mmCIF file of C-alpha atoms and ligand atoms in Angstrom:
data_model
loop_
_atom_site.group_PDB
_atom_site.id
_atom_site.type_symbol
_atom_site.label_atom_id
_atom_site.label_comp_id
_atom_site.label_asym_id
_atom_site.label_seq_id
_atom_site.Cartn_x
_atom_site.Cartn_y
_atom_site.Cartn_z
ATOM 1 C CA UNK A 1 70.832 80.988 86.207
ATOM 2 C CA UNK A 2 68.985 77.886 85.921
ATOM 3 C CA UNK A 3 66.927 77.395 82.948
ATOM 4 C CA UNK A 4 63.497 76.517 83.694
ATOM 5 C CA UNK A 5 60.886 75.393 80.943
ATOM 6 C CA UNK A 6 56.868 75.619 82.148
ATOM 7 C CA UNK A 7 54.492 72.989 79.892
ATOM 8 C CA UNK A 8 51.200 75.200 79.583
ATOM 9 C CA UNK A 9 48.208 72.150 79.467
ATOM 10 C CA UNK A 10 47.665 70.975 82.948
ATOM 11 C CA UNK A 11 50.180 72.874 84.124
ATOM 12 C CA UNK A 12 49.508 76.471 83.808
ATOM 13 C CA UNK A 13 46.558 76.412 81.528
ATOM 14 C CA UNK A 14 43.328 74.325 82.634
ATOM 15 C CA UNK A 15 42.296 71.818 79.524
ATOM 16 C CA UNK A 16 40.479 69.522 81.379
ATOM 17 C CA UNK A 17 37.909 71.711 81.943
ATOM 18 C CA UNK A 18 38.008 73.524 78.680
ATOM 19 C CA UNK A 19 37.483 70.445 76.744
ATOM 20 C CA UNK A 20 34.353 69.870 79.304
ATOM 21 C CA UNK A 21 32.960 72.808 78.823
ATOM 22 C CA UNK A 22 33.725 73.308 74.755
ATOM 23 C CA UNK A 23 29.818 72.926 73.011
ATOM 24 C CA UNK A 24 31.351 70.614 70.905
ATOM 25 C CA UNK A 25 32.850 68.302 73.128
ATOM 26 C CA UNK A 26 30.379 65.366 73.406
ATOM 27 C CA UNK A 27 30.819 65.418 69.004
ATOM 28 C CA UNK A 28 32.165 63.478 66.689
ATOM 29 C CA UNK A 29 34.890 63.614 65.509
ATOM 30 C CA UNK A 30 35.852 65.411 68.537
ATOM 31 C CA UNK A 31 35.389 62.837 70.872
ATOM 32 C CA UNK A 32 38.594 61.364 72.398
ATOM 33 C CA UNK A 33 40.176 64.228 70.204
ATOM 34 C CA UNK A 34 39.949 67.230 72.472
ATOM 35 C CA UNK A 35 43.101 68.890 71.085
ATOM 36 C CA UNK A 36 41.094 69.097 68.017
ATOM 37 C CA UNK A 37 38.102 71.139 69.164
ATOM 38 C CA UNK A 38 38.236 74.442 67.672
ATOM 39 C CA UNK A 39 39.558 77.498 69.463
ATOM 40 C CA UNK A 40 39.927 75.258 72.680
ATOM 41 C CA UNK A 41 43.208 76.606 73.225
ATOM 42 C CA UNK A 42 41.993 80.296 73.016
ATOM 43 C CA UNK A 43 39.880 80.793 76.331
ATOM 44 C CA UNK A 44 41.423 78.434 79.289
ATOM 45 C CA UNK A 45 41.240 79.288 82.130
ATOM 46 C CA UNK A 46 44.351 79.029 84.298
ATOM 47 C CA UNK A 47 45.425 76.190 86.578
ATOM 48 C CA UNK A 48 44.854 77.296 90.431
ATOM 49 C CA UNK A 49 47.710 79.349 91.885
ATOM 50 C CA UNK A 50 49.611 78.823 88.462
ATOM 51 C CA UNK A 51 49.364 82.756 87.270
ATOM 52 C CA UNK A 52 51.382 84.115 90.645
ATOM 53 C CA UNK A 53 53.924 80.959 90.545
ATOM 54 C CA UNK A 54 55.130 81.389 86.874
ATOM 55 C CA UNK A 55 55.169 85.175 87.736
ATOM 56 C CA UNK A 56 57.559 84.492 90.916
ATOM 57 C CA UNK A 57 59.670 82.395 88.487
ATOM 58 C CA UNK A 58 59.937 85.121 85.588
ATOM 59 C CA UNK A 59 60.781 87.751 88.455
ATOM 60 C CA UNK A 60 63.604 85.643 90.012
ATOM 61 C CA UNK A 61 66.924 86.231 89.532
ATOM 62 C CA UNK A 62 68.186 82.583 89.882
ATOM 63 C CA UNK A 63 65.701 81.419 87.070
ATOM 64 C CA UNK A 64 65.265 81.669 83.217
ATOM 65 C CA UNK A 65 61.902 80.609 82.370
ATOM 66 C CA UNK A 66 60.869 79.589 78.873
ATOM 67 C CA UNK A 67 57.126 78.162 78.149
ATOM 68 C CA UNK A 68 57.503 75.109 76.533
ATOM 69 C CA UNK A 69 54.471 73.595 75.138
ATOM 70 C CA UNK A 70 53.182 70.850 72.285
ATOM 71 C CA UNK A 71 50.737 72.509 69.907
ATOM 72 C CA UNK A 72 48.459 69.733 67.978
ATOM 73 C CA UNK A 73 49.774 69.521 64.494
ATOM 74 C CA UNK A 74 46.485 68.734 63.224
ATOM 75 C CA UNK A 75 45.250 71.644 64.509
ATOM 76 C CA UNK A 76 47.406 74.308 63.538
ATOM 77 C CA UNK A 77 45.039 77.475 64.846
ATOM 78 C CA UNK A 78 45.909 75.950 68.527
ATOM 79 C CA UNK A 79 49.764 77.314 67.527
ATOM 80 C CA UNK A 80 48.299 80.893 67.286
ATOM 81 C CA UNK A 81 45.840 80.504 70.559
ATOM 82 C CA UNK A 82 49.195 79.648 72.698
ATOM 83 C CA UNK A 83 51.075 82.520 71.492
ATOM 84 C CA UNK A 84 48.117 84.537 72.497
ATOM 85 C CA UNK A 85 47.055 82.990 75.271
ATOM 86 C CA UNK A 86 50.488 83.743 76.866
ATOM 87 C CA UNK A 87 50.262 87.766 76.645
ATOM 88 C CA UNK A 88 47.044 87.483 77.969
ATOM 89 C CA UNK A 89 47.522 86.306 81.268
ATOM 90 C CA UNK A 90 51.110 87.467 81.534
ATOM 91 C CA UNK A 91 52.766 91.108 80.978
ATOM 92 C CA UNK A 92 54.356 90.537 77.490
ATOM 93 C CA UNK A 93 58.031 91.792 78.619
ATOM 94 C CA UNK A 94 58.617 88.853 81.003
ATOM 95 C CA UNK A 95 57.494 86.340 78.327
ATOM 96 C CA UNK A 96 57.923 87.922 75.076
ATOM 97 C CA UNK A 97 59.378 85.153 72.624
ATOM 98 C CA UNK A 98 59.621 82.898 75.587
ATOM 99 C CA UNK A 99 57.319 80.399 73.985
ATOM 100 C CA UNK A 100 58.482 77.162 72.682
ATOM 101 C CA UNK A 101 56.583 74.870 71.306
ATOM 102 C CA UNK A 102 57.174 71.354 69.780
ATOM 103 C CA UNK A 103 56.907 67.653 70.318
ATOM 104 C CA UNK A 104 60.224 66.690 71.131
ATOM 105 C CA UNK A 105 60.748 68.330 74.611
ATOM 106 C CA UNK A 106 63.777 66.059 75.290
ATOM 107 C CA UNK A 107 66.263 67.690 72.947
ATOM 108 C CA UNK A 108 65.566 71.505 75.063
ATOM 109 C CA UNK A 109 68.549 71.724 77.272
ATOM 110 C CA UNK A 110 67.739 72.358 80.743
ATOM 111 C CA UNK A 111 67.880 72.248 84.204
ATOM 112 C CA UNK A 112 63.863 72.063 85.172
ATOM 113 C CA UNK A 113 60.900 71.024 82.999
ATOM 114 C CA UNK A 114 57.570 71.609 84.793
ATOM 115 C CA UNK A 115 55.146 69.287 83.073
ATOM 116 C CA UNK A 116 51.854 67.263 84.102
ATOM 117 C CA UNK A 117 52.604 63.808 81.370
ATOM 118 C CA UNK A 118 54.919 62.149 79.974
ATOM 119 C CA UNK A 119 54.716 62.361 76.135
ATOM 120 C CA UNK A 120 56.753 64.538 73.347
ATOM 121 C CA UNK A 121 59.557 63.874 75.321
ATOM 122 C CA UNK A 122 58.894 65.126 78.562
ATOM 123 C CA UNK A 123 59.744 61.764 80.772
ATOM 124 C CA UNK A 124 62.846 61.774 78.605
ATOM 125 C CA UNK A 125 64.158 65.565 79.560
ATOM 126 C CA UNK A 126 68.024 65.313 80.521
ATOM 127 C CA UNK A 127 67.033 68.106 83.716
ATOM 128 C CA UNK A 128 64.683 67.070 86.058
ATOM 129 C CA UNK A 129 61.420 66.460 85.458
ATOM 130 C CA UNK A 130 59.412 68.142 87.641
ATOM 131 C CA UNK A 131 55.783 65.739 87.243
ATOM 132 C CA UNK A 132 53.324 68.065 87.676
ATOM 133 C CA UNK A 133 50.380 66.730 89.403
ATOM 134 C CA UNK A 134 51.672 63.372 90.426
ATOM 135 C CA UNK A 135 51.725 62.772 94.473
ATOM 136 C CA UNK A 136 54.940 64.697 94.578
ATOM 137 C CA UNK A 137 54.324 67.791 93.095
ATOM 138 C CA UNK A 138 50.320 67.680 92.802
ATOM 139 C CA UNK A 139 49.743 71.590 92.757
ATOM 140 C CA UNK A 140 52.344 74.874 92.352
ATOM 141 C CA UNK A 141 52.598 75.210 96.123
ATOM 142 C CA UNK A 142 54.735 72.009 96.372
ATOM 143 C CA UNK A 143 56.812 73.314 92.962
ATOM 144 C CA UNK A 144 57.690 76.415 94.819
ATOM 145 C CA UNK A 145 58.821 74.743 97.937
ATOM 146 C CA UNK A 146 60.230 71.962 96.084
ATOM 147 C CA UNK A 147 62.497 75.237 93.637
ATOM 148 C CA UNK A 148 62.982 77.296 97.442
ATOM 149 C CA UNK A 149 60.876 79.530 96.290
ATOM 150 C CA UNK A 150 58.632 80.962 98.662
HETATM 151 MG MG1 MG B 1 50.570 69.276 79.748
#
């Protein structure tokens, strides 16, 4: 089995557009802080297509798939929103205690990190990097194909 870790932001869960439409965006001191705003974590919405692709990946055989996230450590409710932002949109035996989270994403051991930047480690992963939104993988179709997943 290949071991397979799955960033949330950008990836599976849409910030962009939760920070856009969070009241207190435009605020300070929330401005150029997003991953401050409160409860932003709670209610994303998910990235297009990304609900049915993790699922194919926690269903295959060949993969074991671990969410592995940064929480803001000034903002320590955002810990608790990922946890339950997780069993919401997925059925809690496929990704029960399958959520890591931490800044230092280069010390998991792996064979596949799915992630859409660079920091906490993520350029530095010893597996492949899988650079979520960049002109080779810009959306989950191109994961899948790129994995032989169809
Ligand atoms: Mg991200």
């Amino acid at each position: 089995m290949k071991i397979i870790y799955v960033d949330l932001d950008g990836v599976v869960a849409d910030f962009d557009r939760g920070k856009k439409e969070h009241p207190l965006g435009n605020i300070t001191p929330y401005i150029g802080r997003p991953d401050k705003l409160p409860g932003v974590y709670e209610n994303l919405d998910p990235v297009e297509d990304s609900i049915e692709s993790v699922n194919k990946l926690l269903n295959h055989p060949d993969f074991d798939v671990y969410f592995l996230s940064t929480a803001p450590w000034d903002n320590p409710d955002a810990w608790t929103h990922k946890r339950l932002w997780v069993v919401k949109y997925f059925e809690e035996k496929l990704i029960r205690k399958r959520l890591i989270l931490c800044h230092h994403k280069h010390l998991m051991i792996g064979d596949y990190l799915i992630d859409d930047r660079r920091f906490n480690g993520a350029s530095e992963f010893q597996g492949k990097w899988i650079h979520f939104g960049s002109e080779e993988y810009p959306n989950w179709k191109s994961v899948l194909k790129y994995l032989n997943i169809g």
